[in-house]
Amino acid sequence: MELTLSDDQQFFCDTTRRFLATECPIAQVRALASADAGFEPGYWRQGGELGWTSLLVPESAGGGSVSGSGVIDLTIVADAFGRHVAPGPLLPTNVVAATLGRDGSGAHADVLAGLLAGDTVATWCGAEHALGEGATRATRTADGYRLSGVSTPVEAAAQSQSFLVTARLDDKDPAEGGLGPLVQFLLPAGSDGVTVEPLASLDVVRRFARVEFADVRVPASAVVAGDAPVADDVEQQLLHALVIQAATLVGAAERVFEFTVEWAFDRYSFGRPLASYQALKHRFADMKMWLEASHALTSALAREIQDGAEGVHETASVTKAYVGHHLTELLHDCIQMHGGIGLTTDHDLHLYLRRVVTERSSFGTPADHRRRVAVLAAGAAA
Amino acid sequence: MSAASPAADGAMESVESFVARAEAWLPDHLPLADTTRMENGFGSDEEELANVARMRATQRTLYDAGFAGICFPAEYGGLGLTLAHQKAFDEVSAPYDMPTLINIPTFVPCGAVLLEFGTEEQKRRHIPAMLRGEELWMQFLSEPSGGSDVAGAMTTAVRDGDEWVVNGSKVWTTGAWWSDYGLCLLRTNWEVPKHRGLSVFIIKIRQPDIEVQRIEMINGSREFCQEFMTDLRISDRDRVGDVDDGWTVGRRWMFHERIAMGGGSPYTSGKPPSHGAGATGRDHLLELARETGQLDDPLALDLVGEARTLRRAASELSARVGEGIVAGAMPDTAAAIGRLMSGVVNERIRTIGADLAGSSVVAWADDDPAALFGVEFLMRQSGSIAGGTLEMARNNISERVLGMPRERTLDKDVPFRDVPKGPPAAGGETR
């Protein structure tokens, strides 16, 4: 996160953290683990009132940010979500809200209004396309499209009222070599032919599902048409997902680092605190370095997305590669520092580890993004 | 002064105006950097001396045009501008052949230490000369027996009226054979604990009572020197800081060095080539992968991407730490975080270079794109030892940033004369 926040941002940060500490302490996170949805509708509505889903949406579309830099403001929320292992579909709802907010047509204004208020939830099917791996296909029909394919894992699919689906049009002549452009639809949950199959998942309060589209009839009115070509929209969605992930990872890892440092002072072995052993102090020094570098990259990424900077895609992949890898190492190291207790579900560490691994391994692993960095650089240098 | 500041009314020139002037001036006055040279390039002595001469001349050119010493005070020949001016200038000057070798150690830590602790006379005598490229400074800090225990210096200065008599040896001094001055940490009192018996002096290098020997390193470089000082007499006017209070100076000295190595010092100017990779600089590893036909190999892409990731992370971290310290959001000791990062990143990048180069690290033709990646790999640890080892950086972070207990030592509160200097002799005597 940014080293220095404006007064407004600091107030927003404090409010968000205080709300999560009060409404969703770790004990509540544990209790929600066995609840179906993983979060309470009332809690999400209050989050909507606090602005959790409005930050990437322009004021003209009903949104608004704290500082004028909505991406940076959103990292404040994501960081707090990481610190508290908070429940709720922060990532998918913001990705969808940002997309609908960019869509100047107003065709989906009612859905957007529901997301901004926290009354409804939406999710993002088709992140695979953002990484060039999507297999969902759409075919034009007389009155719209037919949609087929699978998207997995999709966060909060069973809790969502709307799905933003990315598909590749297969209307391009195969003889011309290749497939058509990307298209995005906003589908209501429960559309005929859409099957949501819940999956087992690592994070205790976030729910994921496999979503299958079997010959789904999609009316032309479901198309989401941003001002920019859809491929650019999909790229923008990935950028938003990656910066939310990075900030969540930083918040979670920083909180774990804090209580592990405290533990190192409190825990005595052989008559000395753990914090006095050079072998362990050096590992803490490495962790501090990873953490500060992760903060620095996440801030840089948030600023570049906000500014639409050239090179932002490489920055995004650099950030995911570094933060995803090193902060997962940090979590595992903190478990090592705790010894056996760190491997139990009695300790809170595993709640954080589950969140961190979830962010690390979705929307591209560190290895995926390292290769993407090289491919982008090779393309730019060619 | 061919391009005097337009802000002649005393108001500080804006960053935009300063950068605009630099952008207009640079293309006509500095050549582009030769990015085909490997990092840590080295050549014959003649080439090295020619390089040093060119560096001095370029520095003078920058000085005359009003682009030298951006954050140094105006009364000592600098421009008295801000870190933002310096950072902006670093960006626009990155493609050019900047004399960045003068950054460390002449400007930082030596110039920075003189600014903080030097007498008015010392500052007026040396800092403008540094900024004009007339004085190149080196650090007479490490000693053959010292390692990371810098405060355990045994090279001694004994007072004799208005002079001091110096005996002993300093080592690992980069380029002492072509430099002008050394900032030197000396033992002035053996009867007090080690940190309380040190003083700092300015030493003119090229004189009869100093013998400079060169050391050959693994990569063939003969940059490092060892200096032997025998009954060398220096004036008390060349003392920096109070007698026996050299550690106060030394701590700031090492702070300035760490923050400069992490890339966050206000007193440096221009980016060294190794920090340039990315937006403007060359990515040697990407080029190697391309030239050796590895760009369709997922493992090679992973390695190239990892190296770029680490470089960018190091650069963003150093910016954050630099800004954090200036803004008071981080303690000065956080400079060690950037120092640690640059060391571990260099190590990993050189390992990646060796892996991408394959068997060419073993034997190579002159035109082999992988030539010298093996030699660079042999030198992998250089950036993890020079400027204080990574282990010291880790101690600094854990003890001074995180506040963890100090390591136990046997020299605390013991007169330095009585501190063990080697393994006990048979019978248990320590000296």
PDB file of C-alpha atoms in Angstrom, chain A residues 1-4 257 261 264-265 272-273 275-278 280-286 288-289 292-293 295-297 299-300 303-304 311 314-315 317-319 321-322 326 367 369-371 373-375 377-379 381-382, chain B residues 283 286 290 295 297-306 308-310 312-314 316-321 323-325 327 329-330 337 340-342 344 390-395 397-399 401-407:
ATOM      1  CA  MET A   1       0.000   0.000   0.000  1.00  0.00           C
ATOM      2  CA  GLU A   2       1.053   3.616  -0.431  1.00  0.00           C
ATOM      3  CA  LEU A   3       3.453   4.806   2.271  1.00  0.00           C
ATOM      4  CA  THR A   4       1.449   7.933   2.877  1.00  0.00           C
ATOM      5  CA  PHE A 257       4.208 -10.938   9.691  1.00  0.00           C
ATOM      6  CA  VAL A 261       7.256 -10.966  14.931  1.00  0.00           C
ATOM      7  CA  ALA A 264       9.242 -14.297  18.135  1.00  0.00           C
ATOM      8  CA  PHE A 265       9.571 -11.867  21.039  1.00  0.00           C
ATOM      9  CA  ARG A 272      16.131 -16.849  24.957  1.00  0.00           C
ATOM     10  CA  PRO A 273      13.387 -15.321  22.835  1.00  0.00           C
ATOM     11  CA  ALA A 275      13.868 -13.109  18.132  1.00  0.00           C
ATOM     12  CA  SER A 276      17.404 -13.274  19.534  1.00  0.00           C
ATOM     13  CA  TYR A 277      18.571 -16.100  17.263  1.00  0.00           C
ATOM     14  CA  GLN A 278      20.493 -14.858  14.255  1.00  0.00           C
ATOM     15  CA  LEU A 280      15.735 -16.664  12.640  1.00  0.00           C
ATOM     16  CA  LYS A 281      16.441 -12.909  12.586  1.00  0.00           C
ATOM     17  CA  HIS A 282      17.900 -13.285   9.125  1.00  0.00           C
ATOM     18  CA  ARG A 283      14.755 -15.014   7.924  1.00  0.00           C
ATOM     19  CA  PHE A 284      12.663 -12.192   9.385  1.00  0.00           C
ATOM     20  CA  ALA A 285      14.874  -9.724   7.526  1.00  0.00           C
ATOM     21  CA  ASP A 286      14.182 -11.533   4.256  1.00  0.00           C
ATOM     22  CA  LYS A 288      10.542  -7.784   5.688  1.00  0.00           C
ATOM     23  CA  MET A 289      12.274  -7.277   2.350  1.00  0.00           C
ATOM     24  CA  GLU A 292       8.235  -3.967   1.430  1.00  0.00           C
ATOM     25  CA  ALA A 293       9.003  -4.905  -2.179  1.00  0.00           C
ATOM     26  CA  HIS A 295       4.039  -3.012  -1.115  1.00  0.00           C
ATOM     27  CA  ALA A 296       6.173  -1.054  -3.580  1.00  0.00           C
ATOM     28  CA  LEU A 297       5.088  -3.102  -6.594  1.00  0.00           C
ATOM     29  CA  SER A 299       1.487   0.740  -5.258  1.00  0.00           C
ATOM     30  CA  ALA A 300       3.252   1.086  -8.594  1.00  0.00           C
ATOM     31  CA  ARG A 303      -0.866   4.027  -9.928  1.00  0.00           C
ATOM     32  CA  GLU A 304      -0.171   2.701 -13.423  1.00  0.00           C
ATOM     33  CA  GLY A 311       3.710  -0.861 -19.839  1.00  0.00           C
ATOM     34  CA  GLU A 314       4.114  -5.947 -17.701  1.00  0.00           C
ATOM     35  CA  THR A 315       3.891  -4.193 -14.349  1.00  0.00           C
ATOM     36  CA  SER A 317       2.456  -9.522 -14.346  1.00  0.00           C
ATOM     37  CA  VAL A 318       5.686  -8.520 -12.589  1.00  0.00           C
ATOM     38  CA  THR A 319       3.616  -7.696  -9.528  1.00  0.00           C
ATOM     39  CA  ALA A 321       4.770 -12.955 -10.150  1.00  0.00           C
ATOM     40  CA  TYR A 322       6.709 -11.326  -7.315  1.00  0.00           C
ATOM     41  CA  HIS A 326       7.309 -14.227  -2.238  1.00  0.00           C
ATOM     42  CA  ALA A 367       5.208 -18.924 -13.170  1.00  0.00           C
ATOM     43  CA  HIS A 369       3.061 -14.377 -15.085  1.00  0.00           C
ATOM     44  CA  ARG A 370       6.863 -14.651 -15.246  1.00  0.00           C
ATOM     45  CA  ARG A 371       6.492 -16.152 -18.716  1.00  0.00           C
ATOM     46  CA  VAL A 373       6.533 -10.816 -18.513  1.00  0.00           C
ATOM     47  CA  ALA A 374       9.102 -12.341 -20.855  1.00  0.00           C
ATOM     48  CA  VAL A 375       6.651 -12.626 -23.745  1.00  0.00           C
ATOM     49  CA  ALA A 377       9.129  -7.836 -23.145  1.00  0.00           C
ATOM     50  CA  ALA A 378      10.189  -9.902 -26.143  1.00  0.00           C
ATOM     51  CA  GLY A 379       7.265  -8.494 -28.115  1.00  0.00           C
ATOM     52  CA  ALA A 381      11.757  -5.344 -27.941  1.00  0.00           C
ATOM     53  CA  ALA A 382      11.183  -7.128 -31.240  1.00  0.00           C
TER      54      ALA A 382
ATOM     55  CA  ASP B 283      17.871  -6.548 -21.022  1.00  0.00           C
ATOM     56  CA  LEU B 286      16.276 -11.297 -22.975  1.00  0.00           C
ATOM     57  CA  ARG B 290      16.664 -14.377 -28.301  1.00  0.00           C
ATOM     58  CA  LEU B 295      12.349 -17.608 -26.765  1.00  0.00           C
ATOM     59  CA  ASP B 297      11.244 -22.467 -24.474  1.00  0.00           C
ATOM     60  CA  PRO B 298       8.857 -22.040 -21.519  1.00  0.00           C
ATOM     61  CA  LEU B 299      11.649 -22.557 -19.005  1.00  0.00           C
ATOM     62  CA  ALA B 300      13.799 -19.883 -20.633  1.00  0.00           C
ATOM     63  CA  LEU B 301      10.817 -17.510 -20.681  1.00  0.00           C
ATOM     64  CA  ASP B 302      10.269 -18.219 -16.997  1.00  0.00           C
ATOM     65  CA  LEU B 303      13.893 -17.301 -16.250  1.00  0.00           C
ATOM     66  CA  VAL B 304      13.865 -14.138 -18.370  1.00  0.00           C
ATOM     67  CA  GLY B 305      10.576 -13.110 -16.763  1.00  0.00           C
ATOM     68  CA  GLU B 306      11.909 -13.825 -13.297  1.00  0.00           C
ATOM     69  CA  ARG B 308      12.837  -8.744 -15.133  1.00  0.00           C
ATOM     70  CA  THR B 309      10.470  -9.238 -12.206  1.00  0.00           C
ATOM     71  CA  LEU B 310      13.282  -9.098  -9.688  1.00  0.00           C
ATOM     72  CA  ARG B 312      11.641  -4.175 -11.238  1.00  0.00           C
ATOM     73  CA  ALA B 313      10.916  -5.247  -7.661  1.00  0.00           C
ATOM     74  CA  ALA B 314      14.350  -4.013  -6.562  1.00  0.00           C
ATOM     75  CA  GLU B 316      10.364  -0.123  -6.872  1.00  0.00           C
ATOM     76  CA  LEU B 317      11.576  -1.147  -3.418  1.00  0.00           C
ATOM     77  CA  SER B 318      14.493   1.260  -3.483  1.00  0.00           C
ATOM     78  CA  ALA B 319      12.181   4.068  -4.541  1.00  0.00           C
ATOM     79  CA  ARG B 320       9.804   3.220  -1.699  1.00  0.00           C
ATOM     80  CA  VAL B 321      12.553   3.047   0.908  1.00  0.00           C
ATOM     81  CA  GLU B 323      10.805   8.098  -0.234  1.00  0.00           C
ATOM     82  CA  GLY B 324       9.951   6.499   3.103  1.00  0.00           C
ATOM     83  CA  ILE B 325      13.139   7.702   4.744  1.00  0.00           C
ATOM     84  CA  ALA B 327       9.216  11.424   4.434  1.00  0.00           C
ATOM     85  CA  ALA B 329       7.693   7.135   7.366  1.00  0.00           C
ATOM     86  CA  MET B 330      10.634   4.744   7.680  1.00  0.00           C
ATOM     87  CA  ILE B 337      16.256  -3.353   3.099  1.00  0.00           C
ATOM     88  CA  LEU B 340      19.662  -6.643   0.913  1.00  0.00           C
ATOM     89  CA  MET B 341      17.355  -6.635  -2.067  1.00  0.00           C
ATOM     90  CA  SER B 342      20.005  -5.477  -4.520  1.00  0.00           C
ATOM     91  CA  VAL B 344      19.859 -11.120  -3.511  1.00  0.00           C
ATOM     92  CA  LEU B 390      24.042  -9.255   3.165  1.00  0.00           C
ATOM     93  CA  GLU B 391      24.369 -10.863   6.603  1.00  0.00           C
ATOM     94  CA  MET B 392      25.102  -7.421   8.059  1.00  0.00           C
ATOM     95  CA  ALA B 393      22.129  -6.008   6.169  1.00  0.00           C
ATOM     96  CA  ARG B 394      19.960  -8.748   7.639  1.00  0.00           C
ATOM     97  CA  ASN B 395      21.262  -7.940  11.110  1.00  0.00           C
ATOM     98  CA  ILE B 397      16.953  -5.047   9.406  1.00  0.00           C
ATOM     99  CA  SER B 398      16.147  -7.457  12.204  1.00  0.00           C
ATOM    100  CA  GLU B 399      17.835  -5.465  14.963  1.00  0.00           C
ATOM    101  CA  VAL B 401      14.146  -1.964  11.888  1.00  0.00           C
ATOM    102  CA  LEU B 402      12.295  -4.783  13.649  1.00  0.00           C
ATOM    103  CA  GLY B 403      13.954  -4.126  17.026  1.00  0.00           C
ATOM    104  CA  MET B 404      15.088  -7.682  17.697  1.00  0.00           C
ATOM    105  CA  PRO B 405      17.817  -8.307  20.307  1.00  0.00           C
ATOM    106  CA  ARG B 406      21.390  -7.629  19.259  1.00  0.00           C
ATOM    107  CA  GLU B 407      23.812 -10.494  18.808  1.00  0.00           C
TER     108      GLU B 407
END
